[in-house]
Backbone as numpy.savetxt, mean C-alpha at the origin, in Angstrom:
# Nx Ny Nz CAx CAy CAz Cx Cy Cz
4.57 -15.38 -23.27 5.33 -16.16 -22.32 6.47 -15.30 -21.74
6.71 -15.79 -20.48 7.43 -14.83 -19.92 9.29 -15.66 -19.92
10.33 -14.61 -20.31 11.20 -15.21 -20.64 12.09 -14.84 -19.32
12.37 -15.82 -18.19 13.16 -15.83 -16.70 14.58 -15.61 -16.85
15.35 -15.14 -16.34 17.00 -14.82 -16.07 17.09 -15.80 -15.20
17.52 -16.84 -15.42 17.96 -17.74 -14.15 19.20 -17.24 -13.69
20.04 -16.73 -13.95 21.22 -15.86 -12.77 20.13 -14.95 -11.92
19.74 -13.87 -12.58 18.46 -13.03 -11.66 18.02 -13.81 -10.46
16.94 -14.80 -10.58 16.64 -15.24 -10.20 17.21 -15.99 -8.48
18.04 -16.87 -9.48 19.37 -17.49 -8.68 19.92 -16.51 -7.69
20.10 -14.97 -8.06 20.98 -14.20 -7.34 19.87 -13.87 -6.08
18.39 -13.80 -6.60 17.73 -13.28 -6.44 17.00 -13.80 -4.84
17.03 -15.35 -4.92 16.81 -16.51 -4.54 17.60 -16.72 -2.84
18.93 -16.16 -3.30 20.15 -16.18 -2.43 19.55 -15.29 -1.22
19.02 -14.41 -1.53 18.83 -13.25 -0.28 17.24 -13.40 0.52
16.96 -14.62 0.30 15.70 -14.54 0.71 15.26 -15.75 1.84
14.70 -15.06 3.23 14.58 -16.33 3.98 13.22 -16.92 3.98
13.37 -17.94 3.40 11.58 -18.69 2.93 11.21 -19.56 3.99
12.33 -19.95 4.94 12.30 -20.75 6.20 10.51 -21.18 7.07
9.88 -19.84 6.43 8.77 -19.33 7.01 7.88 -20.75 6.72
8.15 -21.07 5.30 7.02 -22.09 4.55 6.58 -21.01 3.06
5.74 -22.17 2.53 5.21 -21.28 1.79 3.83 -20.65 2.00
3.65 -20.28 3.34 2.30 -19.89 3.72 2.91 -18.62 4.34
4.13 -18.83 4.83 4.49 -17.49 5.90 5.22 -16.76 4.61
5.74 -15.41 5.82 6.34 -14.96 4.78 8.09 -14.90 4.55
8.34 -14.54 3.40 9.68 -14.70 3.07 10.37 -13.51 2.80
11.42 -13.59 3.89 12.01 -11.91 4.47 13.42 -12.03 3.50
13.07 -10.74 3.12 14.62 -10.26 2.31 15.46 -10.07 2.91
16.66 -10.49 2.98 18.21 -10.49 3.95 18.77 -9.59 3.39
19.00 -9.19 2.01 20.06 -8.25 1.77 19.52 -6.62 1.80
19.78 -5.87 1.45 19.78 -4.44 1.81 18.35 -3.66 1.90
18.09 -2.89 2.72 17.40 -2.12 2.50 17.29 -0.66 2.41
16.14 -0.15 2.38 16.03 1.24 2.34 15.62 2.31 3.43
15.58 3.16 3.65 15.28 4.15 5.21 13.91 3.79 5.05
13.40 3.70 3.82 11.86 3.51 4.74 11.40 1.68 4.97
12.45 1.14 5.15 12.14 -0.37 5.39 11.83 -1.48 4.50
12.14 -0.72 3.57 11.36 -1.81 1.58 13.19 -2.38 1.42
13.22 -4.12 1.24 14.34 -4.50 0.81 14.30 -3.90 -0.75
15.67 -3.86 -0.88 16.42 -3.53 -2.28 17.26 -4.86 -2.72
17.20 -4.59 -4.61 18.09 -5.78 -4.81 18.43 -4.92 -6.35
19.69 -5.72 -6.50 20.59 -5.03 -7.72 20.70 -4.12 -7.88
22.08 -3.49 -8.74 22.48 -2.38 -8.73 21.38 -1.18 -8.87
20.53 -1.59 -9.49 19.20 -0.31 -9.66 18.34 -0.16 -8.26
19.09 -1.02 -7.43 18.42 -0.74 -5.90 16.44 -0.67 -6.11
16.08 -1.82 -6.98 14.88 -1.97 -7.26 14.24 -2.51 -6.09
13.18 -2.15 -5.89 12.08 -2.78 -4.30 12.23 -4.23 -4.64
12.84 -5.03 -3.73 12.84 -6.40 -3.46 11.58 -6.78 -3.50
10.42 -6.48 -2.85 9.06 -7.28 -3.17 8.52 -6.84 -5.07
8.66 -5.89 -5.54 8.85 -5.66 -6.90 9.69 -6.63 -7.89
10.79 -6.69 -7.60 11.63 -8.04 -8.46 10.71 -9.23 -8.01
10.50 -9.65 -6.95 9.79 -10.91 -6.54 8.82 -10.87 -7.36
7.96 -9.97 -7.86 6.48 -10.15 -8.09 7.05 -10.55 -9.42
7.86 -9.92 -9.89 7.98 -9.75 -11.24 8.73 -11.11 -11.67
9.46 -11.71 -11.29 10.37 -12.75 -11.46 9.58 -13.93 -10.95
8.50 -13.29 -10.29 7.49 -15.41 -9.63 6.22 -15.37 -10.21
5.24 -13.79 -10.51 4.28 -13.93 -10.64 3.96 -13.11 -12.03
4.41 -12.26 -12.49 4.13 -11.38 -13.73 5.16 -10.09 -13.95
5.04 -9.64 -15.39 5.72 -7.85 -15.11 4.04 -6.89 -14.54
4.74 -6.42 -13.91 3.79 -5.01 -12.93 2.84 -4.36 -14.88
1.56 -4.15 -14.39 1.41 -3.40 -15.50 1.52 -2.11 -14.86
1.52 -1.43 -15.96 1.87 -0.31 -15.88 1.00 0.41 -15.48
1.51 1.76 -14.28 0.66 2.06 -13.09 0.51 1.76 -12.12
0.67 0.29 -12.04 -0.29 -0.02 -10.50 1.41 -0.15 -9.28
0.84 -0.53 -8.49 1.65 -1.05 -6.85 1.63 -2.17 -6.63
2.63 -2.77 -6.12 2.99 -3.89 -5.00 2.53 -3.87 -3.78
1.34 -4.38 -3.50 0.73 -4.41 -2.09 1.02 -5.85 -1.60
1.63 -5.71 -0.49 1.86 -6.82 0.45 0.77 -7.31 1.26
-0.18 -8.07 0.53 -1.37 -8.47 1.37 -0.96 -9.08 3.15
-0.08 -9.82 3.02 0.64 -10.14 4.05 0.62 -8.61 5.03
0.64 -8.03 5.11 0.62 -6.71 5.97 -0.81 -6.31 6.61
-2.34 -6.66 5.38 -3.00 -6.00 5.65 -4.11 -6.91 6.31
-2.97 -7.96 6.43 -4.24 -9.10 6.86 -3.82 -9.22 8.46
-2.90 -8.64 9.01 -1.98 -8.50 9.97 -2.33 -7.24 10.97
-3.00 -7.44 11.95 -3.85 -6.83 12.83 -2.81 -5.94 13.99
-1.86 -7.34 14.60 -1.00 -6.85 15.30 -0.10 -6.03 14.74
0.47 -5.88 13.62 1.59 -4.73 12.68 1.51 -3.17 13.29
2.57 -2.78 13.52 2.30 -1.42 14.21 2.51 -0.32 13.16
3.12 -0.89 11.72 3.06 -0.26 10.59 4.39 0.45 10.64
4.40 1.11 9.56 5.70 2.44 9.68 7.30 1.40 9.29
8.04 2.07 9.28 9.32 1.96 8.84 10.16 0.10 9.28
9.28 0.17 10.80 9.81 -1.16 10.97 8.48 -2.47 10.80
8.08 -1.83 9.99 6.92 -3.27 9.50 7.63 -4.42 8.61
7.59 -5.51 9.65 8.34 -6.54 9.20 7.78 -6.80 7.62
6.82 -6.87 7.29 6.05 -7.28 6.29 6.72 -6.25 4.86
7.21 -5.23 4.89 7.77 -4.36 3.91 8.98 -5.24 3.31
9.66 -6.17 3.83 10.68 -7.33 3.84 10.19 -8.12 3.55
8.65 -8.75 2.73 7.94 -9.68 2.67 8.47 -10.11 0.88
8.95 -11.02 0.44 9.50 -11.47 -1.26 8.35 -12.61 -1.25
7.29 -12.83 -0.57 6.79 -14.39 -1.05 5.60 -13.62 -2.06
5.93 -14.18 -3.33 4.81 -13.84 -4.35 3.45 -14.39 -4.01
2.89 -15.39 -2.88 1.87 -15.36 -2.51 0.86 -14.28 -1.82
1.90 -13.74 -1.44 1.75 -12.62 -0.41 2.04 -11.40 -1.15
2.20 -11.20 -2.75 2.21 -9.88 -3.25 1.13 -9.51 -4.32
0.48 -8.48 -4.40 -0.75 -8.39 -5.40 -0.94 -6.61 -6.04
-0.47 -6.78 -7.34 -0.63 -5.44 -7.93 -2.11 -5.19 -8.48
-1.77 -3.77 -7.88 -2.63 -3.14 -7.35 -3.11 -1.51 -7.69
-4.22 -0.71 -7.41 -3.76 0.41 -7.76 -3.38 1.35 -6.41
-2.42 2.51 -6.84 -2.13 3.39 -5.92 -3.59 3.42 -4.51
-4.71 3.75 -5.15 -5.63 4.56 -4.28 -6.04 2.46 -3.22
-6.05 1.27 -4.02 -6.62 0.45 -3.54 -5.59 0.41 -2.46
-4.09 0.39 -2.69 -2.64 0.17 -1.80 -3.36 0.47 -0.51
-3.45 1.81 -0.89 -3.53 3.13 0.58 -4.70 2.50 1.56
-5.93 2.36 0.91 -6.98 2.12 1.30 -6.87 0.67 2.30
-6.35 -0.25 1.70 -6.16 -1.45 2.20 -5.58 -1.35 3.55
-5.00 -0.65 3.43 -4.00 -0.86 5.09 -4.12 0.21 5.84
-4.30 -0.65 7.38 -4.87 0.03 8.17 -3.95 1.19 8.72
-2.77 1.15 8.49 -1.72 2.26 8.78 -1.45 3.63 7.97
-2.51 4.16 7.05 -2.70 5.30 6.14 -3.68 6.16 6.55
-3.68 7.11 6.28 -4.91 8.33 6.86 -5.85 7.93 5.58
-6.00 7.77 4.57 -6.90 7.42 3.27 -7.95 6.34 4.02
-7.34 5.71 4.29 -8.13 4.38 4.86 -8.81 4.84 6.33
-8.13 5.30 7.00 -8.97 6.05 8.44 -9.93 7.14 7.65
-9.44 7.84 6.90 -10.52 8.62 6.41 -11.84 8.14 5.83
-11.31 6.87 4.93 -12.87 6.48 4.12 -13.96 5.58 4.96
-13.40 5.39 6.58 -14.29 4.78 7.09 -15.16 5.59 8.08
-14.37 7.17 7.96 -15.59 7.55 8.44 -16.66 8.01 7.99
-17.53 7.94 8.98 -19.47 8.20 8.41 -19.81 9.85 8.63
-19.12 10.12 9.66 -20.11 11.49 9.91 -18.97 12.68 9.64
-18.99 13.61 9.66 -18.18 14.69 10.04 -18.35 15.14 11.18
-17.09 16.04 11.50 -16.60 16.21 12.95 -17.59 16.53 13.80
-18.61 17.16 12.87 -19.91 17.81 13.92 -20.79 16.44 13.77
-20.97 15.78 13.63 -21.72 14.54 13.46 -22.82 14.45 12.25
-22.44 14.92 11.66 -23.77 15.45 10.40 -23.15 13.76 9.49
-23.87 13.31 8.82 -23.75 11.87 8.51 -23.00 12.49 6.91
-22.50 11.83 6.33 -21.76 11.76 4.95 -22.46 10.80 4.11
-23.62 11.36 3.53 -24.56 10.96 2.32 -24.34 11.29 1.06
-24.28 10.64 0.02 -24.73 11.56 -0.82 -25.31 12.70 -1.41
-26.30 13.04 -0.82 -27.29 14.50 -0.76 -26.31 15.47 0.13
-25.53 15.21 1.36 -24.90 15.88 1.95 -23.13 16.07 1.90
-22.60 15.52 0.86 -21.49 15.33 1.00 -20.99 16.49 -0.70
-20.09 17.05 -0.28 -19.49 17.69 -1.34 -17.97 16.70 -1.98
-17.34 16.60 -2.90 -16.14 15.83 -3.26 -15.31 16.66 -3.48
-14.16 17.22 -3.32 -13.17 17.85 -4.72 -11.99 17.73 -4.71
-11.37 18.16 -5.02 -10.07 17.66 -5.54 -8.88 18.38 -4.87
-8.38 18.27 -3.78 -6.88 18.81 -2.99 -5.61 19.54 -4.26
-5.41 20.90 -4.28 -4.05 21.08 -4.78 -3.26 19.98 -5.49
-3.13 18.84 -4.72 -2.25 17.94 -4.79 -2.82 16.21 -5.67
-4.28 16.77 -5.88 -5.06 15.96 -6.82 -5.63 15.08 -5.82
-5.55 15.06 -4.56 -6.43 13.94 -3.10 -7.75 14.51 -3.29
-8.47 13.13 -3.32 -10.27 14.08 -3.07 -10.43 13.96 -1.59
-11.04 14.97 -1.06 -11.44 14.99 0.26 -13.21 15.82 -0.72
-13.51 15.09 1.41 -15.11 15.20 1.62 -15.26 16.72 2.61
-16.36 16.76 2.41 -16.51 18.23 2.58 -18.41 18.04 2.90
-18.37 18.03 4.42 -20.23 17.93 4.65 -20.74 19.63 4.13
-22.05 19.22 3.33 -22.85 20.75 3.25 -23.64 21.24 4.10
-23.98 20.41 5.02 -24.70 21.33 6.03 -23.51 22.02 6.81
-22.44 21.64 7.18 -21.23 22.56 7.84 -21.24 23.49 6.78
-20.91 23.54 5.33 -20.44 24.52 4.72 -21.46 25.42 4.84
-22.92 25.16 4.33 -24.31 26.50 4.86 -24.28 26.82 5.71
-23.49 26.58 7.31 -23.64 26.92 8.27 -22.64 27.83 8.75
-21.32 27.67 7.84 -20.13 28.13 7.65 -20.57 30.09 6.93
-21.19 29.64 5.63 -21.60 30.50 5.03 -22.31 31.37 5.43
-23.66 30.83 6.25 -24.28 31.82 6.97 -23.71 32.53 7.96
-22.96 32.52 9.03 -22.23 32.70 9.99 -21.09 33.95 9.40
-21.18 33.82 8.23 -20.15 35.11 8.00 -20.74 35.87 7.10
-22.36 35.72 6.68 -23.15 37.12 6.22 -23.59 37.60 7.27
């Protein structure tokens, strides 16, 4: 059972405009951050993070706060002033993992990337034709093999 801070809460409660309903969403009034995510209490914790955690569960460990509210949202132009980054309604929040976050929303190169089919030369991205590996930085990118044999031959 989960044991609530009703001051938390209460304080928590204060900064939030729910005006929306409980279908719309509910925008954080008090502070935010340069990249547009409200903050709350001195640990300047992600306002949709306390929400999740204080209406719906603690985060397990690992995952993200995805604002479904964002990705269901066609018109959103994304980026810093996406109203939806200001979103506290725990209906509208769902942990998640890092790679599902990215994927979900249409404003990430992950997600433009995994929908495409062919590579640049149009060669289709199959299984039999597709290489996987792993970026410096631990990102898998795709890699067609008929470009790479063609790559290869071209410089014997």
């Amino acid at each position: 059972m989960i044991t609530i801070d009703r001051r938390r809460l209460r304080a928590f409660i204060t900064q939030v405009d729910s005006t929306a309903g409980p279908e719309g969403c509910w925008l954080w009034r008090g502070s935010s951050d340069q990249d547009g995510y409200g903050r709350f209490g001195k640990q300047a914790e992600g306002a949709h993070r306390v929400a999740y955690e204080l209406m719906v569960r603690p985060i397990p460990e690992g995952l993200h706060v995805d604002h479904t509210c964002h990705n269901a949202d066609t018109t959103c132009p994304g980026g810093v002033g996406c109203r939806h980054r200001l979103c506290v309604n725990p209906a509208h929040l769902e942990a998640v993992t890092q790679r599902d976050n990215l994927l979900r929303s249409r404003h990430t190169m992950p997600h433009h990337n995994a929908a495409k089919t062919c590579c640049p030369q149009g060669h289709e991205y199959t299984p039999a034709n597709t290489y996987t590996r792993r970026t410096a930085k631990g990102y898998a990118r795709r890699e067609c093999k008929t470009c790479r044999r063609d790559r290869v031959a071209a410089a014997a």
